Coordinates of C-alpha atoms in Angstrom, one line a residue:
Chain C
M17 CA 54.2 92.4 91.5
D18 CA 55.7 93.4 88.2
D19 CA 56.4 96.9 89.3
N20 CA 58.1 95.7 92.5
N21 CA 60.2 93.2 90.5
F22 CA 61.4 96.0 88.3
K23 CA 62.2 98.2 91.3
T24 CA 64.2 95.5 92.9
R25 CA 66.2 94.9 89.7
L26 CA 66.8 98.6 89.4
R27 CA 68.1 98.8 93.0
I28 CA 70.4 95.8 92.5
A29 CA 71.8 97.3 89.3
K30 CA 72.4 100.6 91.0
R31 CA 74.2 98.9 93.9
E32 CA 76.4 97.0 91.5
I33 CA 77.5 100.3 89.9
L34 CA 78.2 101.9 93.3
K35 CA 80.2 98.9 94.4
K36 CA 82.3 99.2 91.3
D37 CA 82.9 102.9 92.1
A38 CA 84.0 102.2 95.7
N39 CA 87.6 101.2 95.8
E40 CA 87.7 98.4 98.3
N41 CA 91.3 97.7 99.0
N42 CA 91.5 94.0 99.6
K43 CA 94.9 92.6 98.9
R44 CA 93.9 89.1 97.9
G45 CA 96.0 89.4 94.8
L46 CA 99.2 89.2 96.8
F47 CA 98.6 85.6 97.9
L48 CA 99.4 83.7 94.7
G49 CA 102.3 86.0 94.0
S50 CA 103.7 85.2 97.4
A51 CA 103.3 81.5 97.1
F52 CA 105.5 81.4 94.0
R53 CA 108.2 83.6 95.5
L54 CA 109.4 81.4 98.3
G55 CA 111.8 79.1 96.5
T56 CA 113.7 81.4 94.3
E57 CA 113.8 84.2 96.9
L58 CA 116.2 82.2 99.1
V59 CA 118.5 81.0 96.2
A60 CA 118.7 84.5 94.7
A61 CA 119.8 86.1 97.9
V62 CA 122.4 83.5 98.5
A63 CA 123.7 83.9 94.9
V64 CA 123.8 87.7 95.2
G65 CA 125.6 87.5 98.5
T66 CA 128.2 85.1 97.1
I67 CA 128.8 87.1 94.0
I68 CA 129.3 90.3 96.1
G69 CA 131.7 88.4 98.3
F70 CA 133.5 87.1 95.3
I71 CA 133.9 90.6 93.8
L72 CA 135.1 92.0 97.2
D73 CA 137.6 89.2 97.6
N74 CA 139.1 90.0 94.3
W75 CA 139.0 93.7 95.0
F76 CA 140.8 93.5 98.3
D77 CA 142.9 90.3 97.7
T78 CA 141.5 88.6 100.7
K79 CA 140.7 85.4 98.9
P80 CA 138.3 83.2 100.9
W81 CA 137.1 85.5 103.6
F82 CA 134.6 87.8 102.0
I83 CA 133.1 85.1 99.9
I84 CA 132.5 83.0 103.0
T85 CA 131.2 85.9 105.0
F86 CA 128.9 87.0 102.3
F87 CA 127.7 83.5 101.5
F88 CA 126.3 83.4 105.1
I89 CA 125.0 86.9 104.9
G90 CA 123.3 85.9 101.7
V91 CA 121.7 82.9 103.5
I92 CA 120.4 85.2 106.2
A93 CA 119.1 87.6 103.7
G94 CA 117.4 84.8 101.8
I95 CA 115.8 83.5 105.0
L96 CA 114.7 87.0 105.8
N97 CA 113.1 87.3 102.4
V98 CA 111.3 84.0 102.9
V99 CA 110.1 85.1 106.3
R100 CA 108.8 88.3 104.8
V101 CA 106.9 86.6 102.1
A102 CA 105.5 84.1 104.5
N103 CA 104.4 86.9 106.8
N104 CA 102.7 88.5 103.8
M105 CA 100.9 85.2 103.2
Q106 CA 99.8 85.0 106.8
K107 CA 98.4 88.5 106.6
E108 CA 96.4 87.3 103.6
D109 CA 94.9 84.4 105.6
K110 CA 93.5 86.8 108.2
Chain Z
M26 CA 144.2 97.6 87.8
R27 CA 140.9 96.6 89.5
L28 CA 139.0 97.0 86.3
K29 CA 141.3 94.5 84.6
V30 CA 140.6 92.1 87.4
H31 CA 136.9 92.5 86.9
L32 CA 137.2 92.0 83.2
I33 CA 139.2 88.8 83.9
I34 CA 136.5 87.6 86.2
F35 CA 133.8 88.4 83.7
I36 CA 135.6 86.6 80.9
Y37 CA 136.1 83.6 83.2
W38 CA 132.4 83.6 84.0
F39 CA 131.7 83.9 80.3
E40 CA 133.9 80.9 79.6
T41 CA 132.2 78.9 82.2
L42 CA 128.8 79.8 80.7
L43 CA 130.1 78.8 77.2
F44 CA 131.1 75.5 78.6
A45 CA 127.7 75.1 80.2
A46 CA 126.1 76.0 76.9
E47 CA 128.1 73.3 75.1
A48 CA 127.1 70.9 77.9
G49 CA 123.5 71.3 77.0
M50 CA 121.9 74.6 78.0
P51 CA 121.7 76.9 75.0
Q52 CA 120.3 79.6 77.3
L53 CA 123.8 80.0 78.7
D54 CA 125.4 80.5 75.3
P55 CA 126.2 84.2 75.2
K56 CA 126.5 84.3 71.4
Y57 CA 123.0 85.8 70.8
W58 CA 122.6 87.6 74.2
F59 CA 123.1 91.0 72.7
S60 CA 120.8 90.2 69.8
Q61 CA 118.1 88.9 72.1
S62 CA 118.4 91.9 74.4
F63 CA 118.4 94.3 71.5
W64 CA 115.3 92.8 69.9
L65 CA 113.5 92.4 73.2
I66 CA 114.0 96.1 74.0
L67 CA 113.0 97.2 70.6
I68 CA 109.9 95.0 70.3
F69 CA 108.9 95.7 73.9
L70 CA 109.3 99.4 73.4
L71 CA 107.2 99.4 70.3
L72 CA 104.5 97.3 71.9
Y73 CA 104.5 99.6 74.9
L74 CA 104.1 102.7 72.8
L75 CA 101.3 101.0 70.8
I76 CA 99.5 99.8 73.9
S77 CA 99.8 103.0 76.0
K78 CA 99.1 105.4 73.2
F79 CA 96.5 103.5 71.3
F80 CA 94.9 100.4 72.8
I81 CA 94.6 101.4 76.5
P82 CA 92.8 104.7 75.9
K83 CA 90.5 103.0 73.5
I84 CA 89.6 100.2 75.9
K85 CA 89.2 102.7 78.7
D86 CA 87.0 104.8 76.5
N87 CA 84.9 101.8 75.8
L88 CA 84.6 100.8 79.4
D89 CA 83.8 104.4 80.6
D90 CA 81.3 104.7 77.8
R91 CA 79.5 101.6 78.8
E92 CA 79.5 102.4 82.4
K93 CA 78.2 105.9 81.7
K94 CA 75.5 104.5 79.4
I95 CA 74.4 102.0 82.0
K96 CA 74.3 104.6 84.7
D97 CA 72.4 107.0 82.4
N98 CA 69.9 104.2 81.5
L99 CA 69.5 103.3 85.2
D100 CA 68.9 107.0 86.1
E101 CA 66.4 107.2 83.2
A102 CA 64.7 104.1 84.3
K103 CA 64.4 105.4 87.9
K104 CA 63.1 108.7 86.7
L105 CA 60.5 107.0 84.5
S106 CA 59.5 104.6 87.2
E107 CA 59.0 107.6 89.5
L108 CA 57.0 109.3 86.8
A109 CA 54.9 106.2 86.3
E110 CA 54.3 106.1 90.0
R111 CA 53.2 109.7 90.1
K112 CA 51.0 109.2 87.2
N113 CA 49.5 106.1 88.8
L114 CA 48.8 108.2 91.9
D115 CA 47.2 110.9 89.8
Y116 CA 44.9 108.3 88.2
E117 CA 44.0 106.8 91.5
N118 CA 43.1 110.3 92.8
E119 CA 41.1 111.0 89.7
I120 CA 39.2 107.8 90.0
S121 CA 38.4 108.3 93.7
N122 CA 37.3 111.9 92.9
A123 CA 35.1 110.6 90.1
K124 CA 33.6 108.1 92.4
K125 CA 32.8 110.8 95.0
E126 CA 31.3 112.9 92.2
V127 CA 29.2 110.0 91.1
V128 CA 27.9 109.4 94.6
K129 CA 27.2 113.1 94.9
I130 CA 25.3 113.2 91.6
I131 CA 23.3 110.1 92.5
T132 CA 22.2 111.5 95.9
E133 CA 21.4 114.8 94.4
S134 CA 19.3 113.4 91.6
K135 CA 17.6 111.1 94.2
K136 CA 16.8 114.1 96.3
Q137 CA 15.5 116.0 93.3
L138 CA 13.4 113.1 92.3
D139 CA 12.0 112.8 95.8
K140 CA 11.2 116.5 95.8
N141 CA 9.5 116.2 92.4
I142 CA 7.4 113.3 93.5
N143 CA 6.4 115.0 96.7
Q144 CA 5.4 118.1 94.8
K145 CA 3.5 116.0 92.3
K146 CA 1.8 114.2 95.1
E147 CA 0.9 117.3 96.9
Q148 CA -0.5 118.9 93.8
F149 CA -2.4 115.7 93.1
E150 CA -3.7 115.6 96.6
K151 CA -4.7 119.2 96.4
E152 CA -6.5 118.6 93.2
L153 CA -8.1 115.6 94.6
E154 CA -9.3 117.5 97.6
K155 CA -10.8 120.1 95.4
E156 CA -12.5 117.5 93.3
I157 CA -13.8 115.9 96.4
K158 CA -15.1 119.2 97.7
N159 CA -16.7 119.9 94.4
A160 CA -18.3 116.6 94.4
E161 CA -19.5 117.0 98.0
K162 CA -20.9 120.4 97.1
E163 CA -22.6 118.9 94.1
I164 CA -24.0 116.1 96.2
L165 CA -25.1 118.6 98.8
D166 CA -26.8 120.6 96.0
V167 CA -28.4 117.6 94.6
K168 CA -29.5 116.6 98.1
R169 CA -31.0 120.0 98.7
D170 CA -32.7 120.1 95.4
S171 CA -33.9 116.6 95.7
S172 CA -35.3 117.3 99.2
K173 CA -36.9 120.4 97.9
S174 CA -38.4 118.5 95.0
I175 CA -39.4 115.7 97.3
N176 CA -41.2 118.2 99.4
L177 CA -42.9 119.7 96.3
I178 CA -43.8 116.2 95.1
A179 CA -45.0 115.2 98.5
E180 CA -47.1 118.4 98.7
E181 CA -48.6 117.8 95.3
I182 CA -49.3 114.2 96.0
S183 CA -50.7 114.9 99.4
A184 CA -52.9 117.6 97.9
K185 CA -54.1 115.3 95.1
I186 CA -54.7 112.5 97.5
I187 CA -56.6 114.6 99.9
E188 CA -58.6 116.1 97.0
D189 CA -59.3 112.7 95.7
I190 CA -60.4 111.3 99.0
T191 CA -62.2 114.2 100.4
G192 CA -63.2 115.9 97.3
N193 CA -62.3 119.3 98.5
K194 CA -59.4 121.3 98.1
L195 CA -57.1 122.0 101.0
N196 CA -55.3 125.2 100.9
D197 CA -51.8 124.8 99.8
S198 CA -50.2 126.4 102.8
S199 CA -51.5 123.9 105.3
I200 CA -50.3 121.0 103.2
K201 CA -47.0 122.7 102.8
A202 CA -46.7 123.1 106.5
S203 CA -47.5 119.5 107.3
V204 CA -45.1 118.2 104.6
A205 CA -42.4 120.4 105.9
E206 CA -43.1 119.1 109.4
V207 CA -43.0 115.5 108.2
S208 CA -39.9 116.0 106.1
K209 CA -38.3 117.9 108.9
N210 CA -39.0 115.0 111.3
K211 CA -38.5 112.1 108.9
M212 CA -36.2 113.3 106.1
G213 CA -33.2 112.4 108.1
K214 CA -34.5 108.9 108.4
Y215 CA -34.6 108.5 104.6
L216 CA -31.8 110.6 103.3
W217 CA -29.0 110.5 105.9
Chain I
M13 CA 118.2 59.6 71.4
A14 CA 117.7 61.9 68.4
A15 CA 115.7 64.5 70.2
N16 CA 117.7 66.3 72.7
P17 CA 115.3 68.0 75.1
M18 CA 117.5 71.1 75.2
H19 CA 117.4 71.4 71.5
Q20 CA 114.2 73.4 71.6
F21 CA 116.0 76.2 73.3
Q22 CA 118.6 76.6 70.6
V23 CA 118.8 80.1 69.2
Y24 CA 119.8 80.4 65.5
R25 CA 120.0 83.3 63.1
L26 CA 117.3 84.0 60.6
G27 CA 118.2 86.0 57.5
P28 CA 121.4 88.0 57.2
E29 CA 123.9 88.7 59.9
I30 CA 123.5 92.1 61.4
K31 CA 126.5 93.5 63.1
L32 CA 127.0 96.7 65.0
G33 CA 130.7 97.0 65.4
N34 CA 131.7 93.8 67.1
V35 CA 128.2 93.1 68.5
D36 CA 126.0 90.5 66.8
L37 CA 122.5 91.9 66.5
S38 CA 121.2 89.3 64.0
F39 CA 117.5 88.6 63.8
T40 CA 117.0 85.1 65.4
N41 CA 114.2 82.7 66.0
A42 CA 113.9 84.3 69.5
S43 CA 113.4 87.7 67.9
L44 CA 110.9 86.2 65.6
F45 CA 108.8 84.8 68.4
M46 CA 109.0 88.0 70.4
F47 CA 107.7 89.7 67.3
I48 CA 104.9 87.1 66.9
S49 CA 103.9 87.6 70.5
A50 CA 103.8 91.4 70.2
L51 CA 101.9 91.1 66.9
T52 CA 99.4 88.7 68.5
I53 CA 98.8 91.1 71.3
C54 CA 98.3 94.0 68.9
I55 CA 95.8 92.0 66.8
F56 CA 94.0 90.8 69.9
L57 CA 93.8 94.3 71.4
Y58 CA 92.8 95.8 68.0
F59 CA 89.8 93.6 67.7
G60 CA 89.2 93.8 71.4
S61 CA 88.8 97.5 71.3
K62 CA 87.2 98.1 67.9
Q63 CA 83.5 98.0 68.5
K64 CA 81.8 100.4 70.8
G65 CA 78.6 98.4 71.7
I66 CA 77.1 98.3 75.1
I67 CA 77.2 94.6 74.9
P68 CA 80.8 93.6 74.3
G69 CA 81.8 91.0 71.8
R70 CA 83.8 87.9 72.7
L71 CA 87.3 89.3 72.1
Q72 CA 86.3 92.7 73.6
L73 CA 85.1 90.9 76.7
I74 CA 88.5 89.1 77.1
A75 CA 90.5 92.3 76.4
E76 CA 88.4 94.2 79.0
L77 CA 88.8 91.3 81.4
F78 CA 92.6 91.6 81.1
Y79 CA 92.3 95.4 81.5
N80 CA 90.2 95.2 84.6
F81 CA 92.3 92.3 86.0
I82 CA 95.6 94.3 85.7
A83 CA 94.0 97.5 86.9
K84 CA 92.6 95.8 90.0
M85 CA 96.0 94.1 90.6
I86 CA 97.8 97.4 90.6
S87 CA 95.3 99.2 92.8
D88 CA 95.3 96.3 95.2
T89 CA 99.0 96.0 95.6
A90 CA 100.5 99.4 94.9
G91 CA 97.5 101.7 95.5
S92 CA 96.4 104.7 93.4
K93 CA 99.8 106.2 93.1
A94 CA 100.8 103.5 90.7
K95 CA 98.2 104.4 88.1
P96 CA 100.7 106.1 85.7
Y97 CA 102.6 102.8 85.5
F98 CA 99.5 100.9 84.4
P99 CA 100.4 100.8 80.7
F100 CA 103.8 99.5 81.4
I101 CA 102.6 96.7 83.7
F102 CA 99.8 95.9 81.3
T103 CA 102.3 95.6 78.4
L104 CA 104.6 93.6 80.6
F105 CA 101.9 91.1 81.7
M106 CA 100.6 90.7 78.2
F107 CA 104.0 90.2 76.6
V108 CA 105.2 87.7 79.2
L109 CA 101.8 85.9 79.0
L110 CA 101.8 85.7 75.2
C111 CA 105.5 84.6 75.1
N112 CA 104.7 81.9 77.6
M113 CA 101.6 80.8 75.8
I114 CA 103.0 80.8 72.3
G115 CA 105.9 78.7 73.6
M116 CA 103.3 76.1 74.4
L117 CA 102.6 75.5 70.7
P118 CA 104.5 72.6 69.1
Y119 CA 107.6 73.6 67.2
S120 CA 107.6 77.1 68.6
F121 CA 110.2 78.8 70.7
T122 CA 109.7 80.0 74.2
V123 CA 111.2 83.5 74.5
T124 CA 110.9 83.5 78.3
S125 CA 112.8 80.3 78.7
H126 CA 116.0 82.3 78.1
I127 CA 117.6 83.8 81.2
I128 CA 119.0 86.7 79.2
V129 CA 115.4 87.8 78.2
T130 CA 114.0 87.5 81.7
L131 CA 117.1 89.1 83.2
V132 CA 116.9 92.1 80.9
M133 CA 113.2 92.6 81.8
A134 CA 113.9 92.1 85.5
L135 CA 117.0 94.4 85.4
F136 CA 115.0 97.1 83.6
I137 CA 112.2 96.8 86.2
F138 CA 114.7 96.9 89.0
I139 CA 116.5 100.0 87.7
A140 CA 113.3 101.7 86.8
V141 CA 111.8 101.1 90.2
T142 CA 115.0 102.3 92.0
I143 CA 115.0 105.4 89.9
V144 CA 111.3 106.0 90.7
G145 CA 112.0 105.6 94.4
F146 CA 114.8 108.1 94.3
I147 CA 112.8 110.6 92.3
K148 CA 109.8 110.3 94.7
H149 CA 111.7 110.3 97.9
G150 CA 115.2 111.6 97.1
L151 CA 117.9 110.2 99.5
K152 CA 115.2 109.3 102.0
Y153 CA 114.7 106.2 99.7
L154 CA 117.8 104.8 101.2
S155 CA 115.9 104.3 104.4
I156 CA 114.5 101.1 103.1
F157 CA 117.9 99.6 103.8
V158 CA 117.7 100.7 107.4
P159 CA 114.8 99.1 109.3
K160 CA 113.5 100.8 112.4
G161 CA 113.9 99.4 115.9
V162 CA 117.2 97.7 115.3
P163 CA 120.1 97.9 117.8
V164 CA 122.9 100.1 116.7
V165 CA 125.4 97.2 116.9
L166 CA 123.5 95.1 114.5
L167 CA 122.7 98.0 112.1
P168 CA 125.6 97.6 109.7
L169 CA 124.9 93.9 109.3
I170 CA 121.2 94.4 108.9
T171 CA 121.9 97.1 106.3
I172 CA 124.1 94.8 104.3
I173 CA 121.5 92.0 104.5
E174 CA 118.8 94.5 103.3
I175 CA 121.0 95.6 100.4
I176 CA 121.6 92.0 99.4
S177 CA 117.9 91.3 99.8
Y178 CA 117.2 94.3 97.6
L179 CA 119.8 93.3 95.0
S180 CA 118.4 89.8 94.9
R181 CA 115.1 91.1 93.5
P182 CA 116.0 91.1 89.8
V183 CA 117.8 87.8 90.2
S184 CA 114.8 86.0 91.8
L185 CA 112.4 87.7 89.4
S186 CA 114.3 86.6 86.3
V187 CA 115.4 83.2 87.5
R188 CA 111.9 82.3 88.6
L189 CA 110.3 82.9 85.2
F190 CA 113.2 81.4 83.3
A191 CA 113.5 78.3 85.4
N192 CA 109.8 77.6 85.4
M193 CA 109.5 78.0 81.7
M194 CA 112.6 76.0 80.9
A195 CA 111.8 73.2 83.3
G196 CA 108.3 72.8 82.1
H197 CA 109.2 72.7 78.5
T198 CA 112.1 70.3 79.1
M199 CA 109.8 68.0 80.9
L200 CA 107.2 68.2 78.1
K201 CA 109.9 67.4 75.6
V202 CA 111.3 64.4 77.6
F203 CA 107.8 62.9 78.0
G204 CA 107.0 63.6 74.4
S205 CA 110.1 61.7 73.3
F206 CA 109.2 58.8 75.7
V207 CA 105.9 58.5 73.9
I208 CA 107.7 58.2 70.5
S209 CA 110.4 55.8 71.7
L210 CA 108.1 53.5 73.7
G211 CA 105.7 53.4 70.7
L212 CA 102.1 52.1 70.7
L213 CA 102.7 49.5 73.4
G214 CA 104.1 51.6 76.2
G215 CA 103.7 55.1 75.1
W216 CA 100.3 55.6 76.7
L217 CA 101.5 56.3 80.2
P218 CA 104.0 59.1 79.1
L219 CA 101.3 60.4 76.8
S220 CA 98.8 60.8 79.6
F221 CA 101.6 62.5 81.6
S222 CA 102.2 64.7 78.7
V223 CA 98.6 65.7 78.4
A224 CA 98.4 66.4 82.2
L225 CA 101.7 68.3 82.0
T226 CA 100.5 70.4 79.1
G227 CA 97.5 71.5 81.2
L228 CA 99.8 72.3 84.1
E229 CA 102.1 74.2 81.9
I230 CA 99.4 76.4 80.5
L231 CA 98.5 77.2 84.1
V232 CA 102.1 77.8 84.9
A233 CA 102.5 80.0 81.9
F234 CA 99.6 82.2 83.1
L235 CA 100.7 82.1 86.7
Q236 CA 104.3 83.1 86.0
A237 CA 103.2 86.0 83.9
Y238 CA 100.9 87.0 86.7
V239 CA 103.7 86.6 89.3
F240 CA 106.1 88.6 87.2
A241 CA 103.5 91.4 86.9
I242 CA 102.5 91.4 90.6
L243 CA 106.1 91.3 91.8
T244 CA 106.7 94.4 89.7
C245 CA 103.7 96.0 91.4
I246 CA 105.0 95.0 94.8
Y247 CA 108.4 96.5 94.1
L248 CA 106.7 99.6 92.7
N249 CA 104.7 99.8 95.9
D250 CA 107.9 99.7 98.0
A251 CA 109.3 102.5 95.9
L252 CA 106.1 104.7 95.9
N253 CA 104.9 104.2 99.4
L254 CA 107.9 104.3 101.8
H255 CA 107.0 102.4 105.0
H256 CA 108.7 99.8 107.0

């Protein structure tokens, strides 16, 4: 009846407020962020690695060695980054 | 020294960027990099100060206010609904009490009425009985009187008739005795 | 072709030249559009927080939507410890978003399509997050470079990889935003000039592309602001909650 209807509405409104208070910690927000990270993550790591190698080569006068080494380390770091982001995304899917 | 090497590398990089800028990417033209950084930091800082000191507290206030008001209203509504429920219960109780009372009153008045009627009836019956008794007595009196007068009349008539027929007078006492005898034997036949 | 698609990224001086020593700090069109963005945010937030009604107005609703959106994003990704940084991330998100969006208007300038702008923001975030990490955890913060359960032989290599990975954060953060904004705007410009050069006869196809691309660019403008903010939150989370 009318009274019952009112009570139901009151209960629903109360629950809404409570739900707002409770801090559910779902990490859905991470997903989109992760999706857009993949591409640049790899490139950035390679670039950083190469620049570090370049600087070290100049520092120690060992011309091509550091830059080559650090290029590959940069690639590994980039792949690691991508794997981490992908792992994060998979965690989201669960 | 090493610093000089770095500077040379930096300048070399710079030159490359300049070249790239001339080739078509104005983003790589370092001419206004300091200006852009400076204005960015300045404007961002001002914006940050304004937002953190002014706008965010205000928005937070608004949100908290609203939430509190809604919560208060809900609490109030709940309280009122409880009150209404209680009131409703009270009314229902009152109504059922009143109904009980009414039933009680009705039965009582009915009882009273019955009692009154019985009383009246009894009284009436009593009176009626009395009347009947009176009437019976009267009838009995009348009967007695009438039988006495009948006897008298019968005596007189007998005496007269005897006198007329025989021409002599019979004494009253013998007539009286015969009438009494007749009436004694036959009165029942005529009167009851 | 008269319209060079890169011309829209040109920075030029407005008003007098301002020099501090040898450094040119002149007010440019980039500065102007930063200012416009900041001003728009201020006006929007002013009208969005003015009334105090139970039922919010339209602007107020949008402002509160943004507020709740950012608050939820921070608590979701970085937890409750990140609450003191809410104003900064809110400002960052709003600023990047407005710069991206205002860049969508014709004849305007996109502040965030310049690598130096995004790099300064990313470097600031990077340095700030690192400082926060060291303040919260002291030298223990360095343990993020040393993952657990790695053989001792591989440890130096892994550590170097981790350091490179850490250092690549500001680069990827800034390059992503810059590249997205620049690529989108260049494409828009290219298709736009196709419309003009092909005229009434053949211009319809690139025009429809342009319309679709504009819609996509608006989405990208929002998403990139969101990504920029959420990555800041993720980095902040790493600094605040040490776990590996």
